[in-house]
Tab-separated table of C-alpha atoms in Angstrom:
chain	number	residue	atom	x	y	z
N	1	UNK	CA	0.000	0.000	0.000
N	2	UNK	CA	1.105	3.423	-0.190
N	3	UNK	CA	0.227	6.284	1.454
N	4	UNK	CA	-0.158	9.538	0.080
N	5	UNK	CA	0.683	13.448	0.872
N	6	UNK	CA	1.029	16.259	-1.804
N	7	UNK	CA	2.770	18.158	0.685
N	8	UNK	CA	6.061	17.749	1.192
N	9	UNK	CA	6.577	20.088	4.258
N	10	UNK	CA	4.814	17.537	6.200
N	11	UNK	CA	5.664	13.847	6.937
N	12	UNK	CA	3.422	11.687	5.342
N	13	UNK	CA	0.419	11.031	6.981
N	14	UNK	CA	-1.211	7.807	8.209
N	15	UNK	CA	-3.859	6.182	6.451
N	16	UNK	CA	-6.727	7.285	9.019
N	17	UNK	CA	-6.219	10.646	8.305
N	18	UNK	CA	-4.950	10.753	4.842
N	19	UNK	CA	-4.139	14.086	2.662
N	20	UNK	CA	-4.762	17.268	3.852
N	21	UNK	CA	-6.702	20.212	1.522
N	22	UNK	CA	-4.747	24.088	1.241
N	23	UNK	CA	-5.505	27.037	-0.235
N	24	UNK	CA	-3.751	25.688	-3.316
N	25	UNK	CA	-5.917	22.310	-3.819
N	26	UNK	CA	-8.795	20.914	-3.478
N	27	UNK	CA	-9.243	17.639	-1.712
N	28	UNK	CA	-12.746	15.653	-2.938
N	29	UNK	CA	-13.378	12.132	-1.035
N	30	UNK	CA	-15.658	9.599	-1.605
N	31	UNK	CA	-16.668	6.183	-0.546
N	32	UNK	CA	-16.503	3.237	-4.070
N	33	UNK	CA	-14.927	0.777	-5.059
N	34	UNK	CA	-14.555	-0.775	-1.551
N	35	UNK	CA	-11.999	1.608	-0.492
N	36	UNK	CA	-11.442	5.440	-0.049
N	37	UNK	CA	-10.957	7.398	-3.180
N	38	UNK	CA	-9.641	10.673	-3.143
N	39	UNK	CA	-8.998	13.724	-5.959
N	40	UNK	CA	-6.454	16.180	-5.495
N	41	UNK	CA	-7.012	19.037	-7.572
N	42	UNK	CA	-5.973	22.688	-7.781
N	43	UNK	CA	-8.638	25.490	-6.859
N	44	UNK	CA	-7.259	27.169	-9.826
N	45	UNK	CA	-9.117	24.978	-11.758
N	46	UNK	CA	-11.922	26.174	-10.933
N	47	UNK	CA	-15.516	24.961	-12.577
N	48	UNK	CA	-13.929	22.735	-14.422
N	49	UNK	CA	-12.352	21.198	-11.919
N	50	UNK	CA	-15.764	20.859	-9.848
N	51	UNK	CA	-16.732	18.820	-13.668
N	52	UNK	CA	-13.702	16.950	-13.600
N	53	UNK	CA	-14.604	15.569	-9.439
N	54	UNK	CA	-18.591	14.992	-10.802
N	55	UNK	CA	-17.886	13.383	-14.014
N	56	UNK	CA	-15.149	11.002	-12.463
N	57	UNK	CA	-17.410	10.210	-9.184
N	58	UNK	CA	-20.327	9.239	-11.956
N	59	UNK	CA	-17.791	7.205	-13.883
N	60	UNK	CA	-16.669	5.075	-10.684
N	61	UNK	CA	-20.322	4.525	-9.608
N	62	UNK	CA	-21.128	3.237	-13.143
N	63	UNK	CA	-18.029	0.863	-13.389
N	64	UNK	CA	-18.653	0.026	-9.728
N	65	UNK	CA	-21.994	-0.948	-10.784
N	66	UNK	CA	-21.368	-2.968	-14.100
N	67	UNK	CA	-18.473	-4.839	-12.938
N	68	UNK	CA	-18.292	-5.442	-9.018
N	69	UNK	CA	-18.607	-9.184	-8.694
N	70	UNK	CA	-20.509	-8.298	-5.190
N	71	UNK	CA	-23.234	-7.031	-7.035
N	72	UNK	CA	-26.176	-9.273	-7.693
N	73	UNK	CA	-26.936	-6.835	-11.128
N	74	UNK	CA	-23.781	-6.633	-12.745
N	75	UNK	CA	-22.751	-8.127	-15.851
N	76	UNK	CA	-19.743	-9.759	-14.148
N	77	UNK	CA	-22.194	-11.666	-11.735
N	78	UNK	CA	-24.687	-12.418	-14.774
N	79	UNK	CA	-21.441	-14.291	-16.584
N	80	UNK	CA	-20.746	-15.878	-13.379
N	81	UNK	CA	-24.352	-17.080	-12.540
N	82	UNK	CA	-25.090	-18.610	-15.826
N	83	UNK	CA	-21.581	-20.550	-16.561
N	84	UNK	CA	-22.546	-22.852	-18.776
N	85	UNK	CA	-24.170	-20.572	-21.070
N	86	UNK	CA	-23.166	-17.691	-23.332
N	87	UNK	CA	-23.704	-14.357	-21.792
N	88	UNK	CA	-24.404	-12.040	-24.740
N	89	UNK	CA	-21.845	-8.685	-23.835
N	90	UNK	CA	-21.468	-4.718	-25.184
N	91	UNK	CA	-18.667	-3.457	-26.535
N	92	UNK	CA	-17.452	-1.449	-23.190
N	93	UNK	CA	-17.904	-5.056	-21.373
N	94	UNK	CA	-16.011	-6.656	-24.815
N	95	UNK	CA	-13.213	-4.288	-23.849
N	96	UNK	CA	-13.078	-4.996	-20.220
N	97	UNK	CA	-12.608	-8.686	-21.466
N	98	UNK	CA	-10.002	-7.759	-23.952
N	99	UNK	CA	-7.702	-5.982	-21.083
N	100	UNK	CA	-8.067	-9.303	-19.087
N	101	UNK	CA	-6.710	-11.012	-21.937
N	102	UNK	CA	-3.980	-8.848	-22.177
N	103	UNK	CA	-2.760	-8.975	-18.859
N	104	UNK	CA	-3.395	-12.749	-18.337
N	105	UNK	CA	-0.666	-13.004	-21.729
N	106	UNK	CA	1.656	-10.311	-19.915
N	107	UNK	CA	1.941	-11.634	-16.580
N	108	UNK	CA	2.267	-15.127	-18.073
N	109	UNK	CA	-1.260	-16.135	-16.282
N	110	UNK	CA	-0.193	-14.942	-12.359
N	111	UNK	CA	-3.257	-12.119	-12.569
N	112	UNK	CA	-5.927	-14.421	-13.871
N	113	UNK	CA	-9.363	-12.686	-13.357
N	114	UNK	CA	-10.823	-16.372	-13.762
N	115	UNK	CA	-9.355	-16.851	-9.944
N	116	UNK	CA	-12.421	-16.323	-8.190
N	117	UNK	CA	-12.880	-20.055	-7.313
N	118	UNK	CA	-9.378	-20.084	-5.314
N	119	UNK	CA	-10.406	-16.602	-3.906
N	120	UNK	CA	-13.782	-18.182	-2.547
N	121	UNK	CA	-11.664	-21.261	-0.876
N	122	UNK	CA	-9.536	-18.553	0.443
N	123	UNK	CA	-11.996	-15.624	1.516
N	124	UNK	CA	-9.695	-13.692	4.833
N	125	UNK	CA	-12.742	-12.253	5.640
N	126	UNK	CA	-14.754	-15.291	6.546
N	127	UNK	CA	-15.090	-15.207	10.197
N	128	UNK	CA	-14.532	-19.184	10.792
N	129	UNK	CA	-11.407	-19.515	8.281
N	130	UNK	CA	-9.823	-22.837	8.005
N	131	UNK	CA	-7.185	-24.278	5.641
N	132	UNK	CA	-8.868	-25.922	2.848
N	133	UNK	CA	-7.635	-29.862	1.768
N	134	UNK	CA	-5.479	-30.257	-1.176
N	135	UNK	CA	-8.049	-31.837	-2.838
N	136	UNK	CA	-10.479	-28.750	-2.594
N	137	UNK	CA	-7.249	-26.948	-3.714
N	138	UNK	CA	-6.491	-28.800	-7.205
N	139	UNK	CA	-10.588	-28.346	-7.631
N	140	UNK	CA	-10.738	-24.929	-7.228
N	141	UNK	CA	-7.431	-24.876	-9.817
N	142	UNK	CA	-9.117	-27.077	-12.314
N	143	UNK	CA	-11.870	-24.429	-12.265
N	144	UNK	CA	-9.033	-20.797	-13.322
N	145	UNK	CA	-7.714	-20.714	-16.437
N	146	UNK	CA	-8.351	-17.902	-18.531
N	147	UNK	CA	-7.516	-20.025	-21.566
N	148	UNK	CA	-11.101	-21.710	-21.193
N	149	UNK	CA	-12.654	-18.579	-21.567
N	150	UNK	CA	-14.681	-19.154	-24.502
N	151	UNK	CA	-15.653	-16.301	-26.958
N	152	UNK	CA	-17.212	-14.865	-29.642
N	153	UNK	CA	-18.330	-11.485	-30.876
N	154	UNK	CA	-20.950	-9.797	-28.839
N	155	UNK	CA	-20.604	-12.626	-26.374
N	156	UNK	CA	-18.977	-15.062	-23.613
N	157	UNK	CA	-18.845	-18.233	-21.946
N	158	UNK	CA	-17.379	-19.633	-18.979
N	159	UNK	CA	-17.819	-23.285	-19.750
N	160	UNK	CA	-18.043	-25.205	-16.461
N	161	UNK	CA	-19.972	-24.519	-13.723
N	162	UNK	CA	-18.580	-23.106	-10.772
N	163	UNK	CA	-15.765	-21.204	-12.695
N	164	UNK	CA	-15.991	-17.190	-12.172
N	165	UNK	CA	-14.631	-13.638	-13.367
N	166	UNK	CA	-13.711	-10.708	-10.422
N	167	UNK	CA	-11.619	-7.978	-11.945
N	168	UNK	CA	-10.268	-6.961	-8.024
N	169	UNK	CA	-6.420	-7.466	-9.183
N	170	UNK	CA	-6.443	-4.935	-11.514
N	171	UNK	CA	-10.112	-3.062	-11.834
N	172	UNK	CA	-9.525	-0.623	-9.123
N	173	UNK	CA	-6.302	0.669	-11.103
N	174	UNK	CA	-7.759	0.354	-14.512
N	175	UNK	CA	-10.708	2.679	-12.688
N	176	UNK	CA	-7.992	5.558	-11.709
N	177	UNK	CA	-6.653	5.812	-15.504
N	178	UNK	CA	-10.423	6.322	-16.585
N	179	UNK	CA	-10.519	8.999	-13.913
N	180	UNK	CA	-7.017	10.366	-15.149
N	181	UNK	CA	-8.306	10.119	-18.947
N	182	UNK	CA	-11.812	12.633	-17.600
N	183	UNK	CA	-8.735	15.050	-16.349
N	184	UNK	CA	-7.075	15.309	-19.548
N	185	UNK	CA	-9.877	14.957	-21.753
N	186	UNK	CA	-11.058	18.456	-19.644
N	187	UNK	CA	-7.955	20.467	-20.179
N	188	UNK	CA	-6.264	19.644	-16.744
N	189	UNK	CA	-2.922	20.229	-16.440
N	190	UNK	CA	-2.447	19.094	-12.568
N	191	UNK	CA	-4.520	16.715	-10.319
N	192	UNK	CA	-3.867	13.583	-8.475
N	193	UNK	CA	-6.141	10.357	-8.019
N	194	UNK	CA	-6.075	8.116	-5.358
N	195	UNK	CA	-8.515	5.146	-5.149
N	196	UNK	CA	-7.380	2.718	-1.991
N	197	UNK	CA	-3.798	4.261	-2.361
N	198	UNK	CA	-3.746	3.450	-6.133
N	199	UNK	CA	-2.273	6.297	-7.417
N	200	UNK	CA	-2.059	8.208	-10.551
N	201	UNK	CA	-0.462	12.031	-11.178
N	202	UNK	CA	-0.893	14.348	-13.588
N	203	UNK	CA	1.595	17.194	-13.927
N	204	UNK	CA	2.789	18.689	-10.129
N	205	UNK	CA	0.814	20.744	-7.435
N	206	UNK	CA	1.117	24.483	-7.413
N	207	UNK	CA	4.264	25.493	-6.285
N	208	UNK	CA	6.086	22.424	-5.584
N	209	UNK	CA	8.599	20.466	-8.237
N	210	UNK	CA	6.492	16.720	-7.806
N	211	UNK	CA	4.144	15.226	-6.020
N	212	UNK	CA	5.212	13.463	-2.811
N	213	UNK	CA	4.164	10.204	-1.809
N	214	UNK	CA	4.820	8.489	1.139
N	215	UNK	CA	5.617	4.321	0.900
N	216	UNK	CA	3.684	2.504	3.920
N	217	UNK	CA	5.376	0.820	6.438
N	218	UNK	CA	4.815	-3.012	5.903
N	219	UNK	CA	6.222	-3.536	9.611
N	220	UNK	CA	4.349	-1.245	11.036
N	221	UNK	CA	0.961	-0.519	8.910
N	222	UNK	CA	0.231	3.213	9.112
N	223	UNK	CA	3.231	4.251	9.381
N	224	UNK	CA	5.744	5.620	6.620
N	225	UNK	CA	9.411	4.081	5.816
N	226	UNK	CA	10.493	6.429	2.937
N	227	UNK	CA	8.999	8.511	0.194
N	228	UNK	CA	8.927	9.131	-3.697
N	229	UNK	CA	8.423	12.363	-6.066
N	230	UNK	CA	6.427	11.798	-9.156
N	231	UNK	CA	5.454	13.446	-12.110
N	232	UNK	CA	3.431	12.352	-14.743
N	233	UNK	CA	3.758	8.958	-13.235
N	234	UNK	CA	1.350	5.923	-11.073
N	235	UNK	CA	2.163	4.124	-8.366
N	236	UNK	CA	0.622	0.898	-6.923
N	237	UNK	CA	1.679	-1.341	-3.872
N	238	UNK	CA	0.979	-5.061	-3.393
N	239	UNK	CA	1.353	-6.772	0.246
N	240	UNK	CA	-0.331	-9.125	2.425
N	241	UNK	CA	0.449	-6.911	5.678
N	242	UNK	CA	-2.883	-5.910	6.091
N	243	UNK	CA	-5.231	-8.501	4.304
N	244	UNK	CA	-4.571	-11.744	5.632
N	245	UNK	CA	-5.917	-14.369	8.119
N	246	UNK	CA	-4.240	-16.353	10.601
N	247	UNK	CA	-5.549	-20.194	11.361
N	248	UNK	CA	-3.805	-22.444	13.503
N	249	UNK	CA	-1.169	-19.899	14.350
N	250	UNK	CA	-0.248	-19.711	10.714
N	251	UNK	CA	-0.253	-16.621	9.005
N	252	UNK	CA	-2.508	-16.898	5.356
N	253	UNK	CA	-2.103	-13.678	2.968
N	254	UNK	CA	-4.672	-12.515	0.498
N	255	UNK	CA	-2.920	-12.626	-2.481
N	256	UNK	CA	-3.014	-16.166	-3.831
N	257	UNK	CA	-0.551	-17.718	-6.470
N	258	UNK	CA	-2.756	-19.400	-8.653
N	259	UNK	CA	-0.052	-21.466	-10.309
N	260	UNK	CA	0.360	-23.452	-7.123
N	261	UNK	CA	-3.662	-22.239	-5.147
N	262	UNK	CA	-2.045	-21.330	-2.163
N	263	UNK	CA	-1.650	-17.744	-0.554
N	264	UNK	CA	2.080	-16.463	-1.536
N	265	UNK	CA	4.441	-17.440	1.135
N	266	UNK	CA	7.817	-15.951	-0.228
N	267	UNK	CA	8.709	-13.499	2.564
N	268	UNK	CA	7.541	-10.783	0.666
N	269	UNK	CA	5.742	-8.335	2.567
N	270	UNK	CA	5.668	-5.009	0.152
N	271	UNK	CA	5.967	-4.774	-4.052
N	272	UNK	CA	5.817	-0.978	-4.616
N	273	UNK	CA	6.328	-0.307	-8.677
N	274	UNK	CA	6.101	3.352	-10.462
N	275	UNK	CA	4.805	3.411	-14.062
N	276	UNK	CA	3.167	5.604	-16.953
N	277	UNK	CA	0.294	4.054	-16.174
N	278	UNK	CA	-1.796	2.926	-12.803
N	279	UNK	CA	-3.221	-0.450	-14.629
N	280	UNK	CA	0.596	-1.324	-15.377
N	281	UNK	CA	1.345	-0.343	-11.856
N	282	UNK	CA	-0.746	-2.704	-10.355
N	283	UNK	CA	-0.161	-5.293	-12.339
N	284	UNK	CA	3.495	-5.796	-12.331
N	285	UNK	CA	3.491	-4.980	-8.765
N	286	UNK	CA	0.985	-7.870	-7.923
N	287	UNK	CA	2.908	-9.880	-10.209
N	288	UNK	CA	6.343	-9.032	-8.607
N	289	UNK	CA	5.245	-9.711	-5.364
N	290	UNK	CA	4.183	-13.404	-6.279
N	291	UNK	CA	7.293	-13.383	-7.977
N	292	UNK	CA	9.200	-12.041	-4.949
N	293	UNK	CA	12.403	-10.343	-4.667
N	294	UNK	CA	14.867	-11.057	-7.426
N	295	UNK	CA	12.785	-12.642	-9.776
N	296	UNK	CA	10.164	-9.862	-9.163
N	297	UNK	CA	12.654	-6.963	-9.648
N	298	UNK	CA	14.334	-8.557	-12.971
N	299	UNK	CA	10.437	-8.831	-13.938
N	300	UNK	CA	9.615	-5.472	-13.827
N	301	UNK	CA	13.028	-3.922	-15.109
N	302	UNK	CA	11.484	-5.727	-18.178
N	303	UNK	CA	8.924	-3.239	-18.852
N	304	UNK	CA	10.807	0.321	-20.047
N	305	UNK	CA	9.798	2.940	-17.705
N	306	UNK	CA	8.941	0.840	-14.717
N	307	UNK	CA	10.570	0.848	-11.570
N	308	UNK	CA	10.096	-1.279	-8.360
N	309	UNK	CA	10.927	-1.703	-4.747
N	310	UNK	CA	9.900	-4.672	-2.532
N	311	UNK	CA	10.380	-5.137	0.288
N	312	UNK	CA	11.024	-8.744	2.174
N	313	UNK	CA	11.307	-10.048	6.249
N	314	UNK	CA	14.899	-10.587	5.188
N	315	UNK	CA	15.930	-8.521	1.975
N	316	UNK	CA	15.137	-5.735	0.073
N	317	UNK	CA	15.338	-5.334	-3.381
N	318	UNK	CA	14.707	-2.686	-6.320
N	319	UNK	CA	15.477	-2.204	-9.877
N	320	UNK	CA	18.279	-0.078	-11.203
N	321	UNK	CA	15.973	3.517	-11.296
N	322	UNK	CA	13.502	3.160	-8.435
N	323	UNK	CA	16.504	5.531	-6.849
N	324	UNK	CA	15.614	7.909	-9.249
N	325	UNK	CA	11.882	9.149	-7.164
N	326	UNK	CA	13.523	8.118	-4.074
N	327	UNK	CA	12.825	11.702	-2.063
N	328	UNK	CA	15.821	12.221	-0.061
């Protein structure tokens, strides 16, 4: 996670009280999504600024609406309810399908959005967890594959019952590019979005060279360890410090590998990456923290103007220009 302060006078603050509003910006919160999302914006903007915080609040509550698996009325739940069957699809949904695609072929299948089944059998919010058999395990697995996706034009098919789609390893930062996009497409030069800490900004805030934000503490959620300057640039954290379960005195993390169905257990705690975009953020920073350390820095240094930190119980490790936004 990553916490977030456009002013770097001040330390970073926690994630209870979050970024603070001056003279010079204007601070818009909301409630979507699941999380806190936030919009930094300068009061020189004016009006269209005021547009840019209603057009991108309708936006999220449409997505939120059409795609959140948790909703009994979206399409996502309609292609999940009636596996089995084709689920006839518009061209905005046709799209949404087209990005999983590409980032199932990117991250060489470790962000699957067909992983719901292993996310069911392990769901750290269930009040009575337990540690499911390996049985249940390789059943779950023979349910995720994007690969069985079936589909044609105008429509889709999940082929065997029980298999289903959730877009929560990447929607949430494909949601703050869309916001991003309303920015520019307004004439913005300068604004920052924040949904959960998934962060995208757009030019710098008045007066100051970047915008600061401050890397979470994965030893001590809440806390900062360090912080970055970005321009132009997203940023997106993946860790298990804060979503996870414990059963048996054994420590279960939310983020699960679905090449083996069990929660990653690498000693990876924290996967910070900067990128051009906050979609590419997120993924290569879930993906490098499955990865974990070495392999997950040498992962990311693949993609040209990416940069990554993570951060283990016993090592640390970051590619070659992640120095480069480190904010002395």
């Amino acid at each position: 996670m990553v916490i977030m302060n456009a002013l770097p006078t001040s330390p970073p603050p926690t994630l209870a009280v979050g970024p603070r509003a001056s003279d010079e910006l204007t601070v818009v919160r909301w409630q979507a999504l699941g999380t806190n999302c936030l919009l930094q914006i300068p009061t020189n903007h004016g009006e269209t600024g005021q547009q840019f915080a209603q057009e991108v609040q309708r936006w999220v509550a449409a997505f939120e609406q059409r795609y959140s698996r948790f909703r009994p009325d979206s399409i996502i739940s309609r292609i999940n309810s009636s596996a089995g069957a084709w689920v006839a699809v518009d061209q905005e949904t046709e799209r949404i399908l087209d990005v999983s695609a590409m980032v199932h072929r990117l991250t060489g299948g470790l962000l699957d959005v067909t992983s719901l089944p292993l996310q069911r059998l392990w769901d750290y919010r269930n009040p009575q967890p337990r540690v499911p058999t390996q049985v249940e395990i390789e059943r779950a697995r023979g349910l995720v594959g994007w690969e069985r996706v079936e589909r044609r034009p105008g429509a889709v098919r999940l082929p065997r019952e029980g298999m289903g789609i959730d877009l929560g390893g990447w929607g949430k930062e494909y949601a703050v590019d869309a916001a991003a996009d309303i920015g520019v497409q307004l004439g913005l030069k300068s604004f920052l979005v924040d949904f959960g800490h998934d962060i995208r900004a757009v030019g710098k805030p008045p007066g100051r060279p970047a915008w600061h934000i401050g890397l979470e503490n994965p030893a001590a959620p809440g806390t900062h360890s360090g912080s970055i300057g970005i321009l132009d640039r997203a940023v997106a954290s993946s860790g298990d410090y804060q979503r996870h379960t414990t059963i048996q005195g054994r420590r279960f993390g939310h983020i699960v590998d679905p090449r083996t169905g069990w929660p990653v257990a690498n000693g990876m705690r924290q996967a910070t990456v900067v990128a051009p975009s906050c979609l590419q953020a997120g993924v290569l920073s879930t993906s490098a923290f499955i990865l974990g350390g070495r392999e997950g820095a040498a992962f990311v240094q693949q993609s040209m103007g990416c940069e990554a930190c993570l951060v283990g119980d016993q090592a640390r490790h970051q590619t070659r220009g992640f120095v480069n936004y480190v904010v002395t």
